[in-house]
mmCIF file of C-alpha atoms and ligand atoms in Angstrom:
data_model
loop_
_atom_site.group_PDB
_atom_site.id
_atom_site.type_symbol
_atom_site.label_atom_id
_atom_site.label_comp_id
_atom_site.label_asym_id
_atom_site.label_seq_id
_atom_site.Cartn_x
_atom_site.Cartn_y
_atom_site.Cartn_z
ATOM 1 C CA MET A 1 -0.350 16.538 17.416
ATOM 2 C CA SER A 2 -1.646 20.119 16.341
ATOM 3 C CA ARG A 3 -3.846 19.909 13.313
ATOM 4 C CA VAL A 4 -2.825 21.352 10.140
ATOM 5 C CA THR A 5 -5.688 23.249 9.084
ATOM 6 C CA SER A 6 -4.491 25.604 6.470
ATOM 7 C CA ARG A 7 -3.767 24.625 2.445
ATOM 8 C CA ASP A 8 -0.641 26.784 2.932
ATOM 9 C CA ILE A 9 2.805 25.496 3.078
ATOM 10 C CA PRO A 10 4.021 25.716 6.599
ATOM 11 C CA ASP A 11 6.922 27.793 7.631
ATOM 12 C CA LYS A 12 10.293 26.839 9.215
ATOM 13 C CA LEU A 13 10.114 23.249 7.509
ATOM 14 C CA VAL A 14 13.392 21.501 7.708
ATOM 15 C CA ILE A 15 14.537 17.890 6.931
ATOM 16 C CA GLU A 16 16.976 16.043 9.059
ATOM 17 C CA PRO A 17 17.523 12.522 10.567
ATOM 18 C CA MET A 18 14.605 10.887 12.256
ATOM 19 C CA ARG A 19 15.601 10.234 15.666
ATOM 20 C CA GLU A 20 13.735 7.824 18.576
ATOM 21 C CA GLY A 21 11.985 10.971 20.044
ATOM 22 C CA ASP A 22 10.255 11.276 16.670
ATOM 23 C CA ILE A 23 8.935 7.853 16.440
ATOM 24 C CA PRO A 24 5.364 8.453 17.888
ATOM 25 C CA GLN A 25 4.675 11.261 15.749
ATOM 26 C CA VAL A 26 6.139 9.127 12.684
ATOM 27 C CA LEU A 27 3.583 6.308 13.712
ATOM 28 C CA GLU A 28 0.495 8.751 13.625
ATOM 29 C CA ILE A 29 1.241 9.450 10.054
ATOM 30 C CA GLU A 30 2.295 5.888 9.302
ATOM 31 C CA ARG A 31 -0.806 4.359 10.416
ATOM 32 C CA GLU A 32 -2.963 7.069 8.316
ATOM 33 C CA ALA A 33 -0.861 6.332 5.191
ATOM 34 C CA PHE A 34 -0.449 2.636 4.931
ATOM 35 C CA SER A 35 -2.781 -0.269 5.503
ATOM 36 C CA ALA A 36 0.009 -2.498 6.796
ATOM 37 C CA ALA A 37 1.901 -0.154 9.453
ATOM 38 C CA TRP A 38 5.139 -0.522 11.032
ATOM 39 C CA SER A 39 5.172 -0.952 14.701
ATOM 40 C CA GLU A 40 7.108 1.193 17.040
ATOM 41 C CA GLY A 41 9.559 -1.662 17.804
ATOM 42 C CA ALA A 42 10.345 -2.001 13.963
ATOM 43 C CA TYR A 43 11.506 1.700 13.928
ATOM 44 C CA ARG A 44 13.470 1.659 17.026
ATOM 45 C CA ARG A 45 15.136 -1.556 15.757
ATOM 46 C CA GLU A 46 15.930 0.275 12.407
ATOM 47 C CA LEU A 47 17.324 3.460 14.055
ATOM 48 C CA ARG A 48 19.323 1.626 16.899
ATOM 49 C CA TRP A 49 20.652 -1.646 14.892
ATOM 50 C CA ASN A 50 20.316 -1.149 11.258
ATOM 51 C CA ARG A 51 23.647 0.121 9.692
ATOM 52 C CA LEU A 52 22.209 0.342 6.416
ATOM 53 C CA ALA A 53 19.089 2.252 7.474
ATOM 54 C CA ARG A 54 18.957 6.135 6.762
ATOM 55 C CA TYR A 55 15.752 7.704 8.027
ATOM 56 C CA LEU A 56 14.842 11.167 7.637
ATOM 57 C CA VAL A 57 11.964 13.379 8.702
ATOM 58 C CA LEU A 58 10.197 16.470 7.606
ATOM 59 C CA LYS A 59 9.490 18.936 10.590
ATOM 60 C CA GLU A 60 7.730 22.149 11.133
ATOM 61 C CA LYS A 61 9.869 24.035 13.685
ATOM 62 C CA PRO A 62 7.582 25.879 16.206
ATOM 63 C CA ASP A 63 8.217 29.757 16.646
ATOM 64 C CA VAL A 64 10.553 30.805 19.087
ATOM 65 C CA ALA A 65 8.133 32.921 20.397
ATOM 66 C CA GLN A 66 5.909 29.676 21.117
ATOM 67 C CA VAL A 67 8.419 28.373 23.161
ATOM 68 C CA SER A 68 7.900 28.677 26.787
ATOM 69 C CA GLY A 69 9.237 31.593 28.769
ATOM 70 C CA ALA A 70 9.507 33.677 25.520
ATOM 71 C CA GLY A 71 7.863 36.855 26.813
ATOM 72 C CA ASP A 72 10.743 36.948 29.532
ATOM 73 C CA VAL A 73 13.189 38.588 27.549
ATOM 74 C CA PRO A 74 15.527 40.917 29.482
ATOM 75 C CA ARG A 75 15.139 44.730 28.710
ATOM 76 C CA ASN A 76 18.639 45.612 29.042
ATOM 77 C CA GLY A 77 22.006 44.823 27.045
ATOM 78 C CA GLY A 78 22.514 44.766 23.459
ATOM 79 C CA LEU A 79 20.207 42.515 21.176
ATOM 80 C CA GLY A 80 22.764 39.573 20.863
ATOM 81 C CA ALA A 81 23.263 39.689 24.734
ATOM 82 C CA ARG A 82 19.636 39.531 24.941
ATOM 83 C CA LEU A 83 19.031 36.792 22.774
ATOM 84 C CA PHE A 84 21.986 34.758 24.372
ATOM 85 C CA SER A 85 20.729 35.262 27.762
ATOM 86 C CA PHE A 86 17.192 34.218 26.537
ATOM 87 C CA LEU A 87 18.484 30.938 25.038
ATOM 88 C CA LYS A 88 20.508 30.135 27.613
ATOM 89 C CA ARG A 89 17.361 30.250 29.991
ATOM 90 C CA ASN A 90 15.100 28.786 27.347
ATOM 91 C CA PRO A 91 16.964 26.225 25.332
ATOM 92 C CA PRO A 92 15.907 25.770 21.695
ATOM 93 C CA ALA A 93 13.009 23.248 21.214
ATOM 94 C CA THR A 94 14.147 19.963 21.384
ATOM 95 C CA THR A 95 13.286 17.186 18.954
ATOM 96 C CA SER A 96 10.002 16.348 20.604
ATOM 97 C CA ASN A 97 8.533 20.035 20.542
ATOM 98 C CA ASN A 98 8.824 19.982 16.695
ATOM 99 C CA LEU A 99 6.148 18.818 14.396
ATOM 100 C CA VAL A 100 6.739 15.455 12.353
ATOM 101 C CA ARG A 101 5.016 16.248 9.039
ATOM 102 C CA GLY A 102 6.440 13.485 6.823
ATOM 103 C CA TYR A 103 9.145 10.805 6.628
ATOM 104 C CA THR A 104 11.262 8.786 4.686
ATOM 105 C CA GLY A 105 13.761 5.763 4.709
ATOM 106 C CA GLN A 106 16.078 3.885 2.810
ATOM 107 C CA TRP A 107 18.557 1.037 3.076
ATOM 108 C CA LEU A 108 21.871 1.844 1.594
ATOM 109 C CA MET A 109 23.315 -1.537 0.365
ATOM 110 C CA VAL A 110 26.740 -1.832 -1.208
ATOM 111 C CA ASP A 111 25.873 0.410 -4.340
ATOM 112 C CA GLU A 112 22.388 0.370 -4.308
ATOM 113 C CA SER A 113 19.885 2.340 -2.389
ATOM 114 C CA HIS A 114 16.319 0.639 -1.633
ATOM 115 C CA LEU A 115 13.726 3.292 -0.633
ATOM 116 C CA LEU A 116 11.689 1.481 1.745
ATOM 117 C CA THR A 117 8.982 4.084 2.952
ATOM 118 C CA ILE A 118 7.867 7.680 2.149
ATOM 119 C CA ALA A 119 4.848 9.242 3.646
ATOM 120 C CA LEU A 120 3.346 12.919 4.230
ATOM 121 C CA HIS A 121 0.850 13.989 6.837
ATOM 122 C CA HIS A 122 -2.423 13.471 4.876
ATOM 123 C CA GLU A 123 -3.325 17.382 5.446
ATOM 124 C CA LEU A 124 -0.203 18.146 3.741
ATOM 125 C CA ARG A 125 -0.176 16.280 0.546
ATOM 126 C CA ARG A 126 0.021 17.698 -2.908
ATOM 127 C CA ARG A 127 2.128 20.821 -2.218
ATOM 128 C CA GLY A 128 5.522 19.458 -3.366
ATOM 129 C CA LEU A 129 6.673 17.886 0.122
ATOM 130 C CA GLY A 130 6.734 14.438 -0.671
ATOM 131 C CA GLU A 131 8.933 15.612 -3.614
ATOM 132 C CA ALA A 132 11.224 17.659 -1.101
ATOM 133 C CA LEU A 133 11.639 14.419 0.998
ATOM 134 C CA LEU A 134 12.458 12.299 -2.049
ATOM 135 C CA ILE A 135 15.065 15.177 -3.225
ATOM 136 C CA ALA A 136 16.717 14.729 0.213
ATOM 137 C CA ALA A 137 16.530 10.773 0.231
ATOM 138 C CA ILE A 138 18.201 10.731 -3.267
ATOM 139 C CA ASP A 139 20.935 13.263 -2.041
ATOM 140 C CA GLN A 140 21.750 10.977 0.790
ATOM 141 C CA ALA A 141 22.000 8.020 -1.372
ATOM 142 C CA VAL A 142 24.149 9.745 -4.022
ATOM 143 C CA GLU A 143 26.441 11.038 -0.944
ATOM 144 C CA ALA A 144 26.892 7.312 0.283
ATOM 145 C CA GLY A 145 27.980 6.270 -3.120
ATOM 146 C CA ALA A 146 24.517 4.490 -4.245
ATOM 147 C CA ARG A 147 24.424 3.744 -8.202
ATOM 148 C CA ILE A 148 20.668 3.358 -8.387
ATOM 149 C CA MET A 149 17.485 3.622 -6.400
ATOM 150 C CA THR A 150 14.787 0.837 -6.353
ATOM 151 C CA LEU A 151 11.542 0.397 -4.687
ATOM 152 C CA GLU A 152 8.440 -1.424 -4.520
ATOM 153 C CA VAL A 153 4.974 0.525 -4.718
ATOM 154 C CA ARG A 154 1.528 -1.262 -4.698
ATOM 155 C CA VAL A 155 0.028 -1.268 -8.230
ATOM 156 C CA SER A 156 -2.989 0.706 -7.057
ATOM 157 C CA ASN A 157 -0.770 3.522 -5.685
ATOM 158 C CA LEU A 158 -0.994 5.670 -8.723
ATOM 159 C CA ALA A 159 -0.048 9.016 -6.896
ATOM 160 C CA ALA A 160 3.427 7.607 -5.586
ATOM 161 C CA GLN A 161 3.936 5.823 -8.948
ATOM 162 C CA ALA A 162 3.417 9.368 -10.716
ATOM 163 C CA MET A 163 5.878 10.949 -7.985
ATOM 164 C CA TYR A 164 8.692 8.377 -9.026
ATOM 165 C CA GLU A 165 8.163 8.946 -12.531
ATOM 166 C CA LYS A 166 8.572 12.653 -12.282
ATOM 167 C CA PHE A 167 11.990 11.541 -10.903
ATOM 168 C CA GLY A 168 12.703 9.549 -13.984
ATOM 169 C CA PHE A 169 12.136 6.071 -12.182
ATOM 170 C CA TRP A 170 10.716 3.536 -14.332
ATOM 171 C CA ARG A 171 8.970 0.275 -14.060
ATOM 172 C CA VAL A 172 11.028 -3.018 -14.390
ATOM 173 C CA GLY A 173 8.837 -5.676 -12.772
ATOM 174 C CA LEU A 174 6.361 -6.989 -10.569
ATOM 175 C CA ARG A 175 6.455 -8.702 -7.646
ATOM 176 C CA PRO A 176 2.871 -10.922 -7.414
ATOM 177 C CA LYS A 177 0.885 -10.376 -4.142
ATOM 178 C CA TYR A 178 3.728 -8.931 -2.346
ATOM 179 C CA TYR A 179 1.643 -7.002 0.049
ATOM 180 C CA THR A 180 0.080 -9.669 2.766
ATOM 181 C CA ASP A 181 -2.842 -7.416 3.864
ATOM 182 C CA ASN A 182 -4.443 -7.732 0.701
ATOM 183 C CA ASP A 183 -2.608 -9.803 -1.743
ATOM 184 C CA GLU A 184 -1.962 -6.780 -3.567
ATOM 185 C CA ASP A 185 0.851 -6.802 -6.593
ATOM 186 C CA ALA A 186 4.127 -4.641 -6.099
ATOM 187 C CA VAL A 187 5.427 -2.687 -9.212
ATOM 188 C CA ILE A 188 9.053 -2.615 -8.977
ATOM 189 C CA MET A 189 10.453 0.722 -9.853
ATOM 190 C CA THR A 190 14.208 2.054 -10.600
ATOM 191 C CA SER A 191 16.179 4.948 -11.055
ATOM 192 C CA ASP A 192 18.423 5.829 -13.834
ATOM 193 C CA ILE A 193 22.250 5.828 -12.740
ATOM 194 C CA LEU A 194 22.072 8.247 -9.993
ATOM 195 C CA ALA A 195 25.405 9.955 -11.138
ATOM 196 C CA SER A 196 24.447 10.121 -14.854
ATOM 197 C CA ALA A 197 24.212 13.412 -16.422
ATOM 198 C CA SER A 198 20.592 13.089 -17.418
ATOM 199 C CA PHE A 199 19.536 12.249 -13.799
ATOM 200 C CA GLN A 200 21.420 14.839 -12.295
ATOM 201 C CA SER A 201 20.336 17.613 -14.688
ATOM 202 C CA ARG A 202 16.576 16.415 -13.975
ATOM 203 C CA LEU A 203 17.103 16.209 -10.485
ATOM 204 C CA GLN A 204 18.897 19.805 -10.519
ATOM 205 C CA ARG A 205 15.580 21.287 -12.108
ATOM 206 C CA LEU A 206 13.470 19.515 -9.687
ATOM 207 C CA LYS A 207 15.463 20.821 -6.714
ATOM 208 C CA GLU A 208 15.399 24.183 -8.057
ATOM 209 C CA GLU A 209 11.718 23.974 -8.633
ATOM 210 C CA SER A 210 11.196 22.576 -5.191
ATOM 211 C CA GLN A 211 13.376 25.392 -3.216
ATOM 212 C CA LYS A 212 11.104 27.953 -5.157
ATOM 213 C CA LYS A 213 7.915 26.215 -4.344
ATOM 214 C CA VAL A 214 8.717 24.711 -0.569
ATOM 215 C CA GLY A 215 12.039 26.036 0.368
ATOM 216 C CA VAL A 216 12.590 23.274 2.943
ATOM 217 C CA LEU A 217 16.071 23.224 4.595
ATOM 218 C CA TRP A 218 17.933 19.970 4.723
ATOM 219 C CA SER A 219 20.277 19.913 7.779
ATOM 220 C CA ARG A 220 22.524 16.636 7.779
HETATM 221 C C1 COA B 301 3.432 9.461 -2.238
HETATM 222 C C2 COA B 301 3.227 11.012 -1.213
HETATM 223 C C3 COA B 301 4.545 10.713 -0.303
HETATM 224 C C4 COA B 301 3.339 12.154 -2.314
HETATM 225 O O1 COA B 301 3.846 13.158 -1.468
HETATM 226 P P1 COA B 301 2.993 14.654 -1.773
HETATM 227 O O2 COA B 301 3.586 15.679 -1.017
HETATM 228 O O3 COA B 301 1.635 14.582 -1.706
HETATM 229 O O4 COA B 301 3.253 15.028 -3.259
HETATM 230 P P2 COA B 301 3.925 16.281 -3.819
HETATM 231 O O5 COA B 301 3.011 17.379 -3.713
HETATM 232 O O6 COA B 301 5.423 16.444 -3.616
HETATM 233 O O7 COA B 301 3.794 15.565 -5.578
HETATM 234 C C5 COA B 301 4.858 15.519 -6.218
HETATM 235 C C6 COA B 301 4.343 14.766 -7.536
HETATM 236 O O8 COA B 301 3.687 13.502 -7.249
HETATM 237 C C7 COA B 301 2.871 13.162 -7.865
HETATM 238 N N1 COA B 301 1.687 13.288 -7.389
HETATM 239 C C8 COA B 301 1.418 13.437 -6.096
HETATM 240 N N2 COA B 301 0.290 12.975 -5.523
HETATM 241 C C9 COA B 301 -0.536 12.629 -6.627
HETATM 242 C C10 COA B 301 -2.094 12.427 -6.685
HETATM 243 N N3 COA B 301 -2.887 12.388 -5.933
HETATM 244 N N4 COA B 301 -2.462 12.088 -8.252
HETATM 245 C C11 COA B 301 -1.197 12.277 -9.300
HETATM 246 N N5 COA B 301 -0.063 12.383 -8.884
HETATM 247 C C12 COA B 301 0.548 12.758 -7.565
HETATM 248 C C13 COA B 301 2.671 14.339 -9.016
HETATM 249 O O9 COA B 301 3.393 13.582 -10.122
HETATM 250 C C14 COA B 301 3.275 15.384 -8.360
HETATM 251 O O10 COA B 301 3.998 16.313 -9.269
HETATM 252 P P3 COA B 301 3.228 17.464 -9.561
HETATM 253 O O11 COA B 301 2.854 18.505 -8.309
HETATM 254 O O12 COA B 301 4.195 18.409 -10.445
HETATM 255 O O13 COA B 301 1.971 17.027 -10.065
HETATM 256 C C15 COA B 301 1.729 11.131 -0.374
HETATM 257 O O14 COA B 301 0.768 10.806 -1.367
HETATM 258 C C16 COA B 301 1.826 10.058 0.573
HETATM 259 O O15 COA B 301 2.099 10.218 1.746
HETATM 260 N N6 COA B 301 1.030 8.718 0.137
HETATM 261 C C17 COA B 301 0.602 7.934 1.233
HETATM 262 C C18 COA B 301 1.806 7.157 1.681
HETATM 263 C C19 COA B 301 2.296 6.460 0.282
HETATM 264 O O16 COA B 301 1.693 5.900 -0.380
HETATM 265 N N7 COA B 301 3.815 6.453 -0.063
HETATM 266 C C20 COA B 301 4.149 5.524 -1.074
HETATM 267 C C21 COA B 301 4.794 4.335 -0.899
HETATM 268 S S1 COA B 301 5.652 3.591 -1.981
#
């Protein structure tokens, strides 16, 4: 996986459903982000068998110019014909050519979404990309008819709690010693009714700000 070195927001970011081919890159982020990381098998089972599960990845698309054979564009014919012929010989990058920069997952249960995970590549944090992923997850929950979104977060994870609070989530309780790696308590947080006017107007404002800031495309 190529290193992210710039403090800038990468170009050509897209959010799309996670596929099995993404799992190795997801695990790299997972192992850095969480002290109790999920295994490859757990992700495979989720993607293959869990009908309640919805996982999204934030990907950086490589430049067409970086795809192999890009220098070999025919010189005759119109631009469209040349592009068509080029793409035919050099199909667009498959999922494995794209760089996974973050991911999120939820279970959609009857009328409730349970946000299971969200993580960003550590060198890309604090640029609004976690927020872009959360927006996509909320949109997905709303489209599936979820009434509310709930989640657990470590008591010590103030960064994530601040992000959820920005979206209007509030604390509804504690699960003592929920995290078995260090017996840490979990804060249970829940959203307002997702379809409510107050939640939607806040979401709309955050979406507009996010579009201006990071301009991530969500391809459903
Ligand atoms: C939580 C996480 C996904 C946030 O992603 P991010 O891209 O860094 O967050 P964003 O830049 O989109 O920030 C969104 C908001 O979150 C809050 N926030 C994020 N990082 C923060 C930090 N280090 N300190 C305080 N607030 C923070 C802020 O409210 C921020 O809004 P602002 O920029 O207007 O201040 C990221 O920190 C991460 O991957 N952490 C490790 C995995 C993890 O803890 N996941 C949550 C499990 S419940």
